[in-house]
CSV table of C-alpha atoms in Angstrom, one decimal:
chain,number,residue,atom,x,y,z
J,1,UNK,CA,2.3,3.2,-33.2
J,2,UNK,CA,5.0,0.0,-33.8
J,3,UNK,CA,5.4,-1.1,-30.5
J,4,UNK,CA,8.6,-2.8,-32.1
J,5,UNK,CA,10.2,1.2,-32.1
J,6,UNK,CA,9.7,0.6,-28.0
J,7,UNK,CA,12.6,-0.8,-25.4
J,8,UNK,CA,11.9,-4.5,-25.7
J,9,UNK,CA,12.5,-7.4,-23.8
J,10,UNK,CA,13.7,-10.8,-24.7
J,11,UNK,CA,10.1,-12.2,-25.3
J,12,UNK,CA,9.5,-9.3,-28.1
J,13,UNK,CA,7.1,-7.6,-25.5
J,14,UNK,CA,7.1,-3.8,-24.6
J,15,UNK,CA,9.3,-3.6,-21.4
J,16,UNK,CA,6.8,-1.5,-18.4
J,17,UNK,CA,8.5,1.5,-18.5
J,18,UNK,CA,8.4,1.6,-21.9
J,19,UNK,CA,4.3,1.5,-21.4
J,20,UNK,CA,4.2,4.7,-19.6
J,21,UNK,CA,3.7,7.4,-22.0
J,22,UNK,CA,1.9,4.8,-23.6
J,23,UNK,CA,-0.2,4.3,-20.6
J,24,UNK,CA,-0.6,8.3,-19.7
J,25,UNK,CA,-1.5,9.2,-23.7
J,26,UNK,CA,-4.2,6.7,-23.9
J,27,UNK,CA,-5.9,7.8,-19.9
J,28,UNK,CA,-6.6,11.1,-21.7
J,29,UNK,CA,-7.9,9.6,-24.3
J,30,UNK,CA,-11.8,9.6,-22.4
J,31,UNK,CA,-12.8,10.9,-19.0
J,32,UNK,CA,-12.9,7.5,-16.9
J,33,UNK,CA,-11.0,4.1,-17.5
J,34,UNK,CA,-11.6,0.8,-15.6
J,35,UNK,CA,-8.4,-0.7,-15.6
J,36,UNK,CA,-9.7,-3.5,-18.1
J,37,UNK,CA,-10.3,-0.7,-20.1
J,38,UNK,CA,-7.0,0.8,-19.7
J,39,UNK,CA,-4.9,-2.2,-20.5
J,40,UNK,CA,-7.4,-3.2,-23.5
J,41,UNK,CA,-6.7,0.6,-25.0
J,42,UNK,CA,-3.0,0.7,-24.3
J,43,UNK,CA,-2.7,-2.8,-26.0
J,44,UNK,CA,-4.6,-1.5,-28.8
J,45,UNK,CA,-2.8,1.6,-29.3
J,46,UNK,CA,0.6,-0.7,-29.8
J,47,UNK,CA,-0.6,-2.8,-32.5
J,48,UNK,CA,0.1,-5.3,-30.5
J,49,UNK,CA,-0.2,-8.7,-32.1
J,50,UNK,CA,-2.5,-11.6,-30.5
J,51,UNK,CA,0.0,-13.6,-29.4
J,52,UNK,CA,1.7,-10.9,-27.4
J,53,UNK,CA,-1.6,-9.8,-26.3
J,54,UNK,CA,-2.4,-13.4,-24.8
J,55,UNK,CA,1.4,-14.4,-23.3
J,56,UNK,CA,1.1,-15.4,-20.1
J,57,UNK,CA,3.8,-15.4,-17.6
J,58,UNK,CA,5.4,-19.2,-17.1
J,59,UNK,CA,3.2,-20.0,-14.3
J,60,UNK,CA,0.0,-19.2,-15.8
J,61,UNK,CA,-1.0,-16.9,-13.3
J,62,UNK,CA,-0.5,-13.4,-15.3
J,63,UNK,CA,-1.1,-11.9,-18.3
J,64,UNK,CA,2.0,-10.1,-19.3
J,65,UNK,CA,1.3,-7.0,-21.0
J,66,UNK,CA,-1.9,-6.4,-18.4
J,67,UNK,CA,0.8,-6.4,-15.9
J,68,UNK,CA,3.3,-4.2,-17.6
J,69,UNK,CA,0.4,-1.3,-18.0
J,70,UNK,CA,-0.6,-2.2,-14.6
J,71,UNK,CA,3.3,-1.0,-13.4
J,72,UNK,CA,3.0,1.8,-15.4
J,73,UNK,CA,-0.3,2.9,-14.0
J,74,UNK,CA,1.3,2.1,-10.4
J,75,UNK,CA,4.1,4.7,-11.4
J,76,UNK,CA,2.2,7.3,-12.7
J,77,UNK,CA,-0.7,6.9,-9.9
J,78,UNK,CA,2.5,7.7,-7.5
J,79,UNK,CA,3.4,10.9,-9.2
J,80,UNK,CA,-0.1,12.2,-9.3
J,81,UNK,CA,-0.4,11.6,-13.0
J,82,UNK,CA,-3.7,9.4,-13.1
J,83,UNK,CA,-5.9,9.2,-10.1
J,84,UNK,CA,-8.4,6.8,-9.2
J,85,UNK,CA,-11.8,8.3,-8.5
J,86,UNK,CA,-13.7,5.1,-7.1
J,87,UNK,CA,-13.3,1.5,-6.8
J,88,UNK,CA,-11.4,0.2,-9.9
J,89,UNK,CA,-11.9,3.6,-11.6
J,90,UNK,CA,-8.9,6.0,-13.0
J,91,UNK,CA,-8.3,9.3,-15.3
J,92,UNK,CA,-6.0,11.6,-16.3
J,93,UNK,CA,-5.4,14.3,-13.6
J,94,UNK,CA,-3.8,18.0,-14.9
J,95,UNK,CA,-0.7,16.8,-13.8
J,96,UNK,CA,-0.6,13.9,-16.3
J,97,UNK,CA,-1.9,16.3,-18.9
J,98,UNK,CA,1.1,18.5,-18.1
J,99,UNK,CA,3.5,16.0,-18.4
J,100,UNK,CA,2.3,14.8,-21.9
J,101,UNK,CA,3.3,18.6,-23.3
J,102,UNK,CA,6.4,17.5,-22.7
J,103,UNK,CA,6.5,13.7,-24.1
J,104,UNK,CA,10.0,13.4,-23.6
J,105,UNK,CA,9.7,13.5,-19.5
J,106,UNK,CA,7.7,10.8,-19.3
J,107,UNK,CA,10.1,8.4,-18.8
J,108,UNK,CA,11.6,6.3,-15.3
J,109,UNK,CA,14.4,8.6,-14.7
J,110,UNK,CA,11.9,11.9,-14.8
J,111,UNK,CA,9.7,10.2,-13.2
J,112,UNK,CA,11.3,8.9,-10.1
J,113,UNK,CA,12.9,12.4,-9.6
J,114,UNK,CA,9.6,14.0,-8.5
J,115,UNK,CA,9.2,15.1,-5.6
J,116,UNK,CA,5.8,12.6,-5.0
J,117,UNK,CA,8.4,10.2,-6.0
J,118,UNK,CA,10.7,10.9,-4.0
J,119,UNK,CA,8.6,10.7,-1.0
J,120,UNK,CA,7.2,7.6,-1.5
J,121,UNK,CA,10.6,5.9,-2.1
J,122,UNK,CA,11.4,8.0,1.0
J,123,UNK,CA,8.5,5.7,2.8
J,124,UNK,CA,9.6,2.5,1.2
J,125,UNK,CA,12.9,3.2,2.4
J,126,UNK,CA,11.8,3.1,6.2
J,127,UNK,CA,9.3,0.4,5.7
J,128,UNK,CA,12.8,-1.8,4.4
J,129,UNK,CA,14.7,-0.2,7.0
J,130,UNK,CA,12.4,-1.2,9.9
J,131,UNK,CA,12.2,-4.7,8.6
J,132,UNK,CA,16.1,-5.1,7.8
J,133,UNK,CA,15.6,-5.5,4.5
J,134,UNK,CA,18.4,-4.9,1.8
J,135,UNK,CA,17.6,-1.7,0.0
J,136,UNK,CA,18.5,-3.9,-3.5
J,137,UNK,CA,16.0,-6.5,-2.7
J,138,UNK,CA,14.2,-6.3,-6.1
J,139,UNK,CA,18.0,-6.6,-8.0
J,140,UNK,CA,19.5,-9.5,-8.9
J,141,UNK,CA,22.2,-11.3,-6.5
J,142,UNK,CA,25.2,-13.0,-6.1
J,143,UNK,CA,24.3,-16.6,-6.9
J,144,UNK,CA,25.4,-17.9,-3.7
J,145,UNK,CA,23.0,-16.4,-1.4
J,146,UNK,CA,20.9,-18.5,0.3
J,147,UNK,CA,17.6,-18.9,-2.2
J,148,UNK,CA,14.9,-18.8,1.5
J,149,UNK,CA,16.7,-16.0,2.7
J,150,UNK,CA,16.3,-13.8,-1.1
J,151,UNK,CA,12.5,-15.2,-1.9
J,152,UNK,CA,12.0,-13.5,1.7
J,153,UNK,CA,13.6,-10.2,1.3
J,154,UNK,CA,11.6,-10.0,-2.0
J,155,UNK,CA,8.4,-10.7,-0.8
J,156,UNK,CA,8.6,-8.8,2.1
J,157,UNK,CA,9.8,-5.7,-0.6
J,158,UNK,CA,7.1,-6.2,-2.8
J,159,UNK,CA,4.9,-6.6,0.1
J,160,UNK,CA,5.9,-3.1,1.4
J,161,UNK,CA,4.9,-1.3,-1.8
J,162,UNK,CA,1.7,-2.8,-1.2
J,163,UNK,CA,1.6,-1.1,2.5
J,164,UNK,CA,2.5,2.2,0.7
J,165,UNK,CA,-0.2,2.0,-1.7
J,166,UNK,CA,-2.6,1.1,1.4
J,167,UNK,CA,-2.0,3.9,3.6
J,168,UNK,CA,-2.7,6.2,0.3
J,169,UNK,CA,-6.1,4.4,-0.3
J,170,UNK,CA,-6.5,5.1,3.2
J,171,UNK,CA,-5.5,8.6,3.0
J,172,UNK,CA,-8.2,9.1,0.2
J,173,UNK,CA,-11.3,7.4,2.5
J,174,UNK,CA,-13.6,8.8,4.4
J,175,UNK,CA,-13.0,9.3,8.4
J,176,UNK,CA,-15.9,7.2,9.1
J,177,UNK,CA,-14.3,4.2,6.6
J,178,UNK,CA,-11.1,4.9,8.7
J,179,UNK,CA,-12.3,4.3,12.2
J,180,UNK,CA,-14.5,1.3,11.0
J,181,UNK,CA,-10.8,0.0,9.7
J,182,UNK,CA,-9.3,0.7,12.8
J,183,UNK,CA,-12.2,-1.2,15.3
J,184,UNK,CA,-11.9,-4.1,12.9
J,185,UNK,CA,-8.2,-4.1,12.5
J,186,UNK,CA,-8.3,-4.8,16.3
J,187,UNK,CA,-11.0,-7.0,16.3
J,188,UNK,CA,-8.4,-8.9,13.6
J,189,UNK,CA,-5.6,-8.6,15.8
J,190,UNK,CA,-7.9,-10.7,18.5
J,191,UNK,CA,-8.5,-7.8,21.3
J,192,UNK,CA,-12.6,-8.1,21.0
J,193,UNK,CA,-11.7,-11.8,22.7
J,194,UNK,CA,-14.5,-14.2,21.9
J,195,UNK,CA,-17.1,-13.0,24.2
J,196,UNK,CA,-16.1,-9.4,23.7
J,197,UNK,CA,-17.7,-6.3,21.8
J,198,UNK,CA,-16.4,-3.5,19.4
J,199,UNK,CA,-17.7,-0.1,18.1
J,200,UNK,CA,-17.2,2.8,16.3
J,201,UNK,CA,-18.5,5.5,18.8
J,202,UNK,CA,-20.9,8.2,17.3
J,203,UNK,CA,-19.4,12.2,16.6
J,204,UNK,CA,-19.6,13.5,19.9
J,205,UNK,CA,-18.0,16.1,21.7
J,206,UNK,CA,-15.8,12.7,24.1
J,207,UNK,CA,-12.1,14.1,23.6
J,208,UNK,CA,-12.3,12.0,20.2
J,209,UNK,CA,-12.8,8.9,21.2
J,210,UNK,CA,-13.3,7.1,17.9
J,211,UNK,CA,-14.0,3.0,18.9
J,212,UNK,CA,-14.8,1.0,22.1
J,213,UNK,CA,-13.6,-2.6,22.1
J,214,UNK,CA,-14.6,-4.4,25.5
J,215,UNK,CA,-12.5,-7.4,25.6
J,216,UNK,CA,-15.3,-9.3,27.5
J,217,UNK,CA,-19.3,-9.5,27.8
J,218,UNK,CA,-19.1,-7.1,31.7
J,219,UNK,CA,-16.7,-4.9,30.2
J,220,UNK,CA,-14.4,-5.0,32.8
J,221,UNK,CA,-11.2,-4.9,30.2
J,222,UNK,CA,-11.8,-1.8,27.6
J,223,UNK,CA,-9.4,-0.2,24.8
J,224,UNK,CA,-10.9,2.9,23.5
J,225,UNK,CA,-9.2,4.3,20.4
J,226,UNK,CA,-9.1,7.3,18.6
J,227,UNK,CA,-8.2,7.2,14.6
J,228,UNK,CA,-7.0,10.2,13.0
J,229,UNK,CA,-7.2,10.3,8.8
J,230,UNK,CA,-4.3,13.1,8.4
J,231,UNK,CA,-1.9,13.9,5.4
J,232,UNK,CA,1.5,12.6,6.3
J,233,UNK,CA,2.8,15.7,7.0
J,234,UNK,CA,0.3,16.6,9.8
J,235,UNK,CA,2.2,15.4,12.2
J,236,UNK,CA,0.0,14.7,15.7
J,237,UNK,CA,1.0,16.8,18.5
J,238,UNK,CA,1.4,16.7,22.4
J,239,UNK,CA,-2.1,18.6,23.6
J,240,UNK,CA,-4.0,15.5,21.1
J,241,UNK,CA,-2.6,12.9,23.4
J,242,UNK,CA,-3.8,15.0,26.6
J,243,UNK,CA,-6.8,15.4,25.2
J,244,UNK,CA,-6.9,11.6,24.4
J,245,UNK,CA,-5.7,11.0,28.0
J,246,UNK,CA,-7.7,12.9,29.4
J,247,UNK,CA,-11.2,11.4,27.6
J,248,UNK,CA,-10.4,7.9,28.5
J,249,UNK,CA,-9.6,8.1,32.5
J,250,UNK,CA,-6.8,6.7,32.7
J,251,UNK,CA,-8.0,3.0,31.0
J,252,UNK,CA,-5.7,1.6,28.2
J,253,UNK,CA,-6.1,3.6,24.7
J,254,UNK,CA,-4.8,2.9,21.5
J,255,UNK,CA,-3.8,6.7,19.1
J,256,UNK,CA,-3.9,5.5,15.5
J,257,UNK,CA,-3.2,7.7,13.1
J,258,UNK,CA,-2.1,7.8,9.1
J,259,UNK,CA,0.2,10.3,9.5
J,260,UNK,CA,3.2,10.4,12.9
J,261,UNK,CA,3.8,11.5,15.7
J,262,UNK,CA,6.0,14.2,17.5
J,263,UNK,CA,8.8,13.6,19.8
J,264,UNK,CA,6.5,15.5,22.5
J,265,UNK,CA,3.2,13.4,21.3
J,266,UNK,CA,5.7,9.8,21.8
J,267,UNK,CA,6.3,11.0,25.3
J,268,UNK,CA,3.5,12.1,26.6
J,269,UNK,CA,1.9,8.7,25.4
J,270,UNK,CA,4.4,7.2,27.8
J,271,UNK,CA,3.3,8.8,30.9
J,272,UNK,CA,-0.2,7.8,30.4
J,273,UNK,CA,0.1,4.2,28.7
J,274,UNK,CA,-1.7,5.0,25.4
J,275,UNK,CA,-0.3,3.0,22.8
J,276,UNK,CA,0.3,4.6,19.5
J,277,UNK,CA,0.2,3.7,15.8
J,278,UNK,CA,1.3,5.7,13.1
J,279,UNK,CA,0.4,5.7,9.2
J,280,UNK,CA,3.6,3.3,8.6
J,281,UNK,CA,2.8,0.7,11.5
J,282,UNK,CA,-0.8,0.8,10.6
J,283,UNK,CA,-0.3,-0.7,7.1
J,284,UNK,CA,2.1,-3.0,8.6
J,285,UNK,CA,-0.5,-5.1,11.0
J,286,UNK,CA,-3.0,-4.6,8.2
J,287,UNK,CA,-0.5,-7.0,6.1
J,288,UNK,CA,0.3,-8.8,8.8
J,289,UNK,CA,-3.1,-9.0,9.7
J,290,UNK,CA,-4.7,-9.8,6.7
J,291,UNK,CA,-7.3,-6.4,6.6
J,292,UNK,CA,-8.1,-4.4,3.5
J,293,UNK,CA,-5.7,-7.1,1.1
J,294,UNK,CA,-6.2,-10.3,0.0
J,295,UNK,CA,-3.5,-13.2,-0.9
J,296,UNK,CA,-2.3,-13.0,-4.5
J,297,UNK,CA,0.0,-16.0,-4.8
J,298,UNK,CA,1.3,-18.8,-2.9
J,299,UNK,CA,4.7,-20.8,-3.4
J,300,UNK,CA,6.0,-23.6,-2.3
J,301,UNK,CA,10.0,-23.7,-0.7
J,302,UNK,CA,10.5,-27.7,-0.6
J,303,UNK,CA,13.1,-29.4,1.1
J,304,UNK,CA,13.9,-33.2,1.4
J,305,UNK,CA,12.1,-35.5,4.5
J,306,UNK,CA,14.8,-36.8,6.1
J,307,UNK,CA,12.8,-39.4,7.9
J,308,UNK,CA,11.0,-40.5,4.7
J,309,UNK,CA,14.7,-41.8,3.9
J,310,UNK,CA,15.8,-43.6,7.0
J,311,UNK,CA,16.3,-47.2,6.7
């Protein structure tokens, strides 16, 4: 293929969405790709000259076509198209080898009309929503806005995508790497204290409690916490919070769950004091928090010392 035949943009380079069928034709290409595999291939299957294939974004911290497969593989990892089977690790599912029957679908506007689509822009919608952030936070705007208050609304958009894509790797773990994440998401948020302890109980018939934090060395301040690993749309119910209640006496409890709750689940937490997380909050301390991500880039927002100045 001439990848000069594809949408450009004003460097001569592929645009992303231009990658996709690009992307999805070379994943079924072999059984398993490593990304470094995938982006090698895709480049390959362009023609792609060296000095495209080397370009680097103007702060030297990106390649740019690696990053334009990696958007595509985002985007077609969110309809169900590729899947990634372990750590680092995709391939075509039935779904992607569906939608290369019909070549002409694979496109943004096809894409992002799916209903997997659809829900996860439903997701990132409340994720903005809860922060207060403009639902055009990734377009251009008017030149006038303030610059501290725009880098913010788009970190903390692009951040959120990350928080989506979280609570899906969650969602794919194993219950026992989900109450481990929950015990040390706490331990992050400081509730082990410095003399304190934290578990992940064993499978035992306890009303499902999941992890014991005592907040110090006698004990005398405990959290327990149950963790629930359920599809988003098994919503937890009012008898699981009894049950909950019920297991830990009356001491404080923390519900965390991947999915949400019910209006009768909300208020019978209430009544007995259990706090409860659900699959959007979760990802949101785990940003905050710094558990299960790791800082890609830091900038710099300078302003002029005043007191350097004064005479």
């Amino acid at each position: 293929m001439d990848y000069k035949t594809l949408k450009l943009s004003k460097d001569g380079m592929p645009t992303w969405d231009a990658m996709l069928p690009i992307v999805l034709k070379t994943a079924a290409g072999q059984k398993e790709w490593t990304r470094k595999e995938i982006e090698t291939a895709s480049a390959d299957a362009l023609g792609l000259p060296e000095d495209l294939r080397q370009k680097k974004y103007k702060n030297s911290l990106g390649n740019v076509i690696e990053n334009r497969v990696d958007f595509a593989l985002s985007d077609l990892s969110i309809v169900g198209a590729i899947s990634r089977v372990r750590r680092g690790v995709y391939q075509i599912t039935d779904v992607g080898k569906k939608l290369l029957e019909t070549p002409d679908n694979i496109n943004v506007d096809y894409l992002h009309s799916l209903p997997k689509y659809q829900e996860h822009q439903a997701e990132l919608n409340t994720r903005n929503q809860r922060q207060d952030i403009a639902e055009d936070a990734g377009d251009e705007k008017e030149a006038d806005d303030d610059v501290a208050e725009q880098i913010f609304e788009k970190v903390s958009a692009y951040n959120n995508k990350v928080g989506s894509e979280l609570l899906d790797r969650i969602q794919s773990g194993s219950p026992t790497f989900f109450e481990n994440l929950v015990v040390q998401l706490l331990i992050s948020m400081g509730y082990q204290g410095p003399n304190g302890t934290a578990q992940v109980t064993q499978a035992t018939n306890d009303g499902g409690i999941d992890g014991i934090i005592n907040q110090d060395p006698l004990g005398t301040r405990t959290i327990y916490l149950q963790a629930k690993r359920y599809k988003k749309d098994n919503v937890v119910q009012r008898p699981q919070i009894q049950q909950f209640a019920g297991a830990i006496h009356s001491h404080n409890g923390v519900f965390i769950t991947t999915s949400s709750f019910s209006a009768g689940a909300t208020e019978e937490a209430k009544k007995s004091a259990i706090v409860l997380i659900d699959g959007i909050r979760l990802t949101e301390l785990m940003l905050k928090y710094h558990v299960g991500i790791q800082t890609k880039r830091k900038y710099e927002l300078v302003e002029i010392d005043e007191d350097f100045f004064e005479e």
